Amino acid sequence: MSSTVGRYAPSPSGRMHLGNLCCCLLAWLSAKSSGGKVVLRIEDLDAMRCPREFADLLEADLAWLGLAADEGGSKGGPRGPYYQSERSAIYEEYYQKLVRKGLVYPCFCSRSQLHAADAPHRSDGKVVYAGTCRNLTPEEIVLRTARRKPAWRVMVPDETISFVDGHMGPYAENLAQDCGDFYLRRADGVFAYQLAVVVDDALMGVTQVVRGADLLSSTPRQLWLYRELGLPAPEFYHMPLLLAVDGRRLSKRDGDESLEHLQARYTPEQIIGRLAYACGLQNAPDPRTPAELADGFSWQRVPQNDIILPEGLF
Ligand code: GLU
């Protein structure tokens, strides 16, 4: 066995769709083709939106497809718990490290203030936090806290973080200009994805992260958090997004591409084979098991641009 540890990190707020599935397939192939293993971590920070039955269904779906994880989820393992909803005490410890470094501050901005027309935006339309609450005095903080529970942000430096993505190539972002001070914790105490994912991947021994290209722009801030927290960073492979035939993004609300519908019509090998075809991993949509695909797997066959599902493939 190699030392590669890949992972699935789904947020089970519904049944998996082809996009989620494709991500699991590539994560599995990338880890297994080099003799590694895969850990399943359930990203249910928002526990209300991700009830346990969805997580259980997801595990059953993965097993049905031949993509069961080696460790984590309900199977457990040495570095559990593997449900983010059960890891708050661990996040608290790392959050406090950032607090002790003087990097965390309360933010009282309302949603409408944040999205005001004059708020700085990045090229993908996301708002860059203007730093409105960065320099509040202790007195102002006391006054405002009496009126509104704050969320908590981390102060980022004016520094460009660059890295080489295993699939997408070089990528860089200036934290202050392209990202801004970002949330670590919501006003209700729930920790933010950016903190949880870094702590979890490091503590779970993950060495290889495979995920959708929509998270490419989260990577510089996560790399910076790894550094600030003194944790080892994994390597990253961002995969192209899978789009429906009409070019729209797949979502858990859409019926057709959800596993529930697919299961009624196809065998696991048919689903895996067709997905592998859509991703460039084989030249025809022939049925395949993940193990069969692992043999000749290469990231070079996977396109970098978004993949539109060919008409009639599913
Ligand atoms: N939980 C995230 C999702 O379901 C993935 C996060 C990650 O891979 O870093 O989209």
XYZ file of C-alpha atoms and ligand atoms in Angstrom:
324
model
C 0.000 0.000 0.000
C 1.249 3.504 -0.789
C 0.924 6.278 1.726
C -1.683 8.159 -0.326
C -4.751 8.917 1.766
C -7.596 10.335 -0.275
C -11.001 11.320 1.023
C -14.633 11.905 0.261
C -16.007 14.920 2.089
C -19.661 15.112 1.109
C -22.273 17.364 2.708
C -25.258 15.034 2.599
C -28.148 17.480 2.379
C -29.900 15.219 -0.133
C -29.290 12.213 -2.330
C -26.023 12.233 -4.315
C -26.158 13.465 -7.906
C -23.850 12.670 -10.784
C -21.521 15.553 -9.928
C -20.981 14.304 -6.350
C -20.609 10.826 -7.653
C -18.038 11.827 -10.241
C -16.014 13.507 -7.508
C -16.085 10.308 -5.420
C -15.099 8.244 -8.457
C -12.091 10.442 -9.234
C -11.038 10.610 -5.574
C -11.255 6.819 -5.348
C -9.360 6.256 -8.617
C -6.696 8.806 -7.792
C -5.985 7.218 -4.394
C -6.422 3.587 -5.389
C -4.447 3.757 -8.629
C -1.405 4.520 -6.508
C -2.261 1.834 -3.947
C -3.653 4.259 -1.388
C -6.834 4.355 0.674
C -9.910 6.559 1.006
C -11.428 8.104 4.128
C -15.077 9.180 4.339
C -15.789 12.319 6.316
C -19.343 13.531 6.560
C -19.432 17.333 6.309
C -22.581 17.900 8.328
C -21.533 21.098 10.113
C -25.003 22.320 9.361
C -26.582 19.359 11.130
C -30.141 20.515 10.462
C -29.605 20.403 6.704
C -27.696 17.113 6.780
C -29.661 14.542 8.787
C -27.941 11.257 9.540
C -30.237 9.280 7.262
C -28.811 11.095 4.233
C -25.292 10.222 5.359
C -26.303 6.574 5.792
C -27.926 6.531 2.352
C -24.809 8.041 0.860
C -22.671 5.288 2.354
C -25.045 2.649 1.038
C -24.927 4.285 -2.417
C -21.134 4.331 -2.407
C -21.023 0.665 -1.446
C -23.551 -0.194 -4.183
C -21.317 1.544 -6.729
C -18.170 -0.259 -5.548
C -16.749 2.935 -4.052
C -16.961 2.147 -0.324
C -14.400 4.053 1.741
C -11.735 2.174 3.718
C -12.187 4.252 6.847
C -14.619 6.748 8.306
C -18.330 7.404 8.193
C -20.270 4.847 10.204
C -17.387 2.387 9.787
C -15.270 4.565 12.074
C -11.522 4.241 12.385
C -8.553 5.469 14.406
C -9.008 9.168 13.665
C -12.705 9.635 14.267
C -15.278 10.821 14.809
C -15.785 11.205 11.061
C -18.899 13.371 11.310
C -18.134 17.081 11.501
C -21.186 17.587 13.725
C -19.317 15.576 16.400
C -15.997 17.411 16.115
C -16.776 20.862 17.568
C -14.392 20.424 20.516
C -11.544 19.729 18.093
C -12.361 22.799 15.981
C -12.544 24.888 19.162
C -8.967 23.941 20.046
C -7.608 25.093 16.671
C -9.863 28.137 16.593
C -8.388 29.172 19.942
C -4.891 28.957 18.456
C -5.891 31.623 15.951
C -7.559 33.650 18.716
C -4.320 33.536 20.717
C -2.434 34.804 17.688
C -4.731 37.846 17.675
C -6.108 36.942 14.257
C -9.787 36.565 15.098
C -12.291 39.416 15.448
C -16.057 39.751 15.781
C -18.040 40.918 12.778
C -21.417 42.585 13.247
C -22.177 43.254 9.594
C -25.622 42.244 8.397
C -26.171 40.302 5.215
C -27.463 43.379 3.430
C -24.432 45.420 4.510
C -22.147 42.715 3.156
C -23.900 42.559 -0.174
C -24.322 46.304 -0.593
C -23.813 47.529 -4.147
C -20.515 49.213 -3.314
C -19.017 46.102 -1.675
C -15.857 44.949 -3.455
C -16.497 41.932 -5.673
C -14.098 39.482 -7.259
C -14.231 38.342 -10.847
C -16.462 35.338 -9.979
C -18.998 37.650 -8.337
C -18.143 36.725 -4.727
C -17.959 39.560 -2.218
C -14.549 40.420 -0.772
C -15.066 41.544 2.808
C -14.160 45.217 3.077
C -12.834 44.860 6.638
C -15.602 47.021 8.146
C -15.336 45.442 11.642
C -11.581 44.825 11.617
C -10.620 47.827 13.715
C -13.460 48.233 16.212
C -12.383 49.420 19.655
C -13.032 47.161 22.685
C -15.749 49.622 23.784
C -17.516 49.439 20.423
C -17.376 45.671 20.532
C -19.047 45.600 23.951
C -21.746 48.016 22.792
C -22.482 46.131 19.607
C -22.430 42.718 21.248
C -25.258 43.880 23.503
C -27.379 44.360 20.376
C -26.297 41.565 18.092
C -24.368 38.312 18.420
C -21.342 38.577 16.170
C -19.883 36.095 13.724
C -16.093 35.657 13.826
C -13.616 36.400 11.069
C -9.931 35.783 10.634
C -7.609 38.594 9.580
C -5.716 37.690 6.436
C -2.411 39.256 5.403
C -1.751 41.116 2.166
C 0.033 38.093 0.788
C -0.192 36.056 -2.386
C -0.494 32.331 -1.819
C 0.376 30.178 -4.796
C 0.331 26.455 -5.307
C 0.355 23.941 -8.113
C -2.872 22.015 -8.424
C -2.293 18.426 -9.473
C -4.852 18.760 -12.233
C -5.467 22.462 -12.902
C -1.820 23.586 -12.669
C -0.516 26.770 -11.009
C -3.010 28.913 -9.111
C -2.491 32.018 -6.966
C -4.580 34.449 -4.987
C -3.787 37.484 -2.929
C -5.590 36.875 0.347
C -6.345 40.513 1.149
C -7.448 41.514 -2.355
C -9.059 38.366 -3.741
C -10.513 36.848 -0.617
C -10.624 39.235 2.332
C -11.031 38.357 6.010
C -13.201 35.265 6.009
C -15.560 33.606 8.481
C -14.261 31.075 10.972
C -17.420 30.822 13.028
C -21.054 31.747 12.649
C -22.947 33.836 15.181
C -24.671 30.669 16.445
C -21.271 29.136 17.271
C -21.054 26.708 14.350
C -17.554 26.602 12.879
C -17.066 27.461 9.230
C -16.200 24.977 6.511
C -12.812 26.636 5.840
C -11.568 25.923 9.354
C -13.166 22.508 9.727
C -11.897 21.147 6.415
C -8.299 22.124 7.178
C -8.317 20.688 10.693
C -10.052 17.499 9.554
C -7.926 16.747 6.517
C -4.766 17.266 8.570
C -5.882 15.245 11.609
C -7.316 12.460 9.466
C -3.971 12.070 7.721
C -5.353 13.029 4.295
C -2.534 13.537 1.794
C -4.596 14.044 -1.360
C -7.725 16.156 -1.761
C -9.834 15.641 -4.882
C -12.822 17.978 -5.195
C -14.747 20.211 -7.562
C -13.162 23.193 -9.300
C -15.638 25.443 -7.493
C -13.378 25.015 -4.449
C -10.147 25.967 -6.232
C -10.475 29.530 -4.958
C -10.866 28.278 -1.362
C -7.494 26.570 -1.513
C -5.170 29.585 -0.985
C -6.979 30.546 2.228
C -6.930 26.929 3.380
C -3.191 26.675 2.651
C -2.680 29.795 4.699
C -4.692 28.261 7.579
C -2.563 25.097 7.423
C 0.486 27.278 7.810
C -0.931 29.384 10.663
C -2.073 26.272 12.517
C 1.188 24.395 11.944
C -0.614 21.533 10.177
C 0.629 19.550 7.161
C -1.186 20.427 3.917
C -2.285 17.769 1.425
C -1.865 17.961 -2.333
C -4.900 19.174 -4.259
C -6.576 17.965 -7.441
C -9.528 20.042 -8.568
C -11.779 18.342 -11.053
C -13.903 20.056 -13.689
C -17.543 20.621 -12.854
C -20.041 18.278 -14.394
C -22.907 20.145 -16.058
C -26.299 18.918 -17.217
C -26.998 18.565 -20.942
C -28.367 22.128 -21.036
C -25.244 23.511 -19.337
C -26.781 24.135 -15.893
C -25.019 23.033 -12.722
C -26.287 19.786 -11.261
C -27.990 20.169 -7.935
C -29.455 17.852 -5.359
C -32.883 19.234 -6.126
C -32.819 17.981 -9.705
C -34.379 14.580 -9.994
C -32.914 13.153 -13.148
C -29.295 13.044 -12.239
C -29.884 11.927 -8.665
C -28.887 8.455 -7.626
C -32.420 7.556 -6.707
C -33.454 7.747 -10.365
C -30.247 6.354 -11.754
C -30.445 3.268 -9.543
C -33.825 2.381 -10.975
C -32.482 2.417 -14.523
C -28.861 1.305 -14.475
C -26.498 -1.182 -12.886
C -23.578 0.220 -10.867
C -21.172 -0.753 -13.663
C -23.274 1.114 -16.228
C -23.270 4.286 -14.129
C -19.520 4.096 -13.441
C -18.723 3.290 -17.090
C -20.810 6.161 -18.426
C -19.356 8.625 -15.945
C -15.852 7.455 -16.798
C -16.643 8.059 -20.458
C -17.924 11.585 -19.720
C -14.671 12.264 -17.817
C -12.432 11.067 -20.639
C -11.326 7.931 -18.805
C -12.522 5.579 -21.504
C -13.422 5.974 -25.170
C -16.884 4.433 -25.025
C -19.610 4.367 -22.337
C -19.086 0.662 -21.637
C -19.910 -0.757 -18.189
C -16.914 -0.811 -15.848
C -16.150 -1.379 -12.188
C -14.042 1.224 -10.386
C -11.334 -1.420 -9.913
C -11.150 -1.974 -13.686
C -10.720 1.755 -14.256
C -8.027 2.112 -11.599
C -5.559 0.156 -13.740
C -5.085 2.718 -16.494
C -6.143 5.793 -14.534
C -4.388 9.047 -15.347
C -5.424 12.611 -14.512
C -4.130 13.597 -17.936
C -7.182 12.048 -19.550
C -9.559 14.216 -17.524
C -10.368 17.593 -19.124
C -9.724 20.842 -17.259
C -12.811 22.635 -18.554
C -16.334 21.974 -17.320
C -17.800 18.730 -18.628
C -21.245 18.865 -20.211
C -22.953 15.496 -19.938
C -23.467 14.203 -23.480
C -27.087 14.076 -24.609
C -28.682 10.708 -23.913
C -25.799 9.382 -21.803
C -28.039 9.118 -18.736
N -18.334 19.276 1.689
C -18.050 19.886 0.437
C -19.119 19.523 -0.585
O -19.909 18.672 -0.367
C -16.702 19.487 -0.118
C -15.590 20.120 0.604
C -14.202 19.724 0.145
O -14.071 18.778 -0.639
O -13.241 20.356 0.595
O -19.192 20.083 -1.621
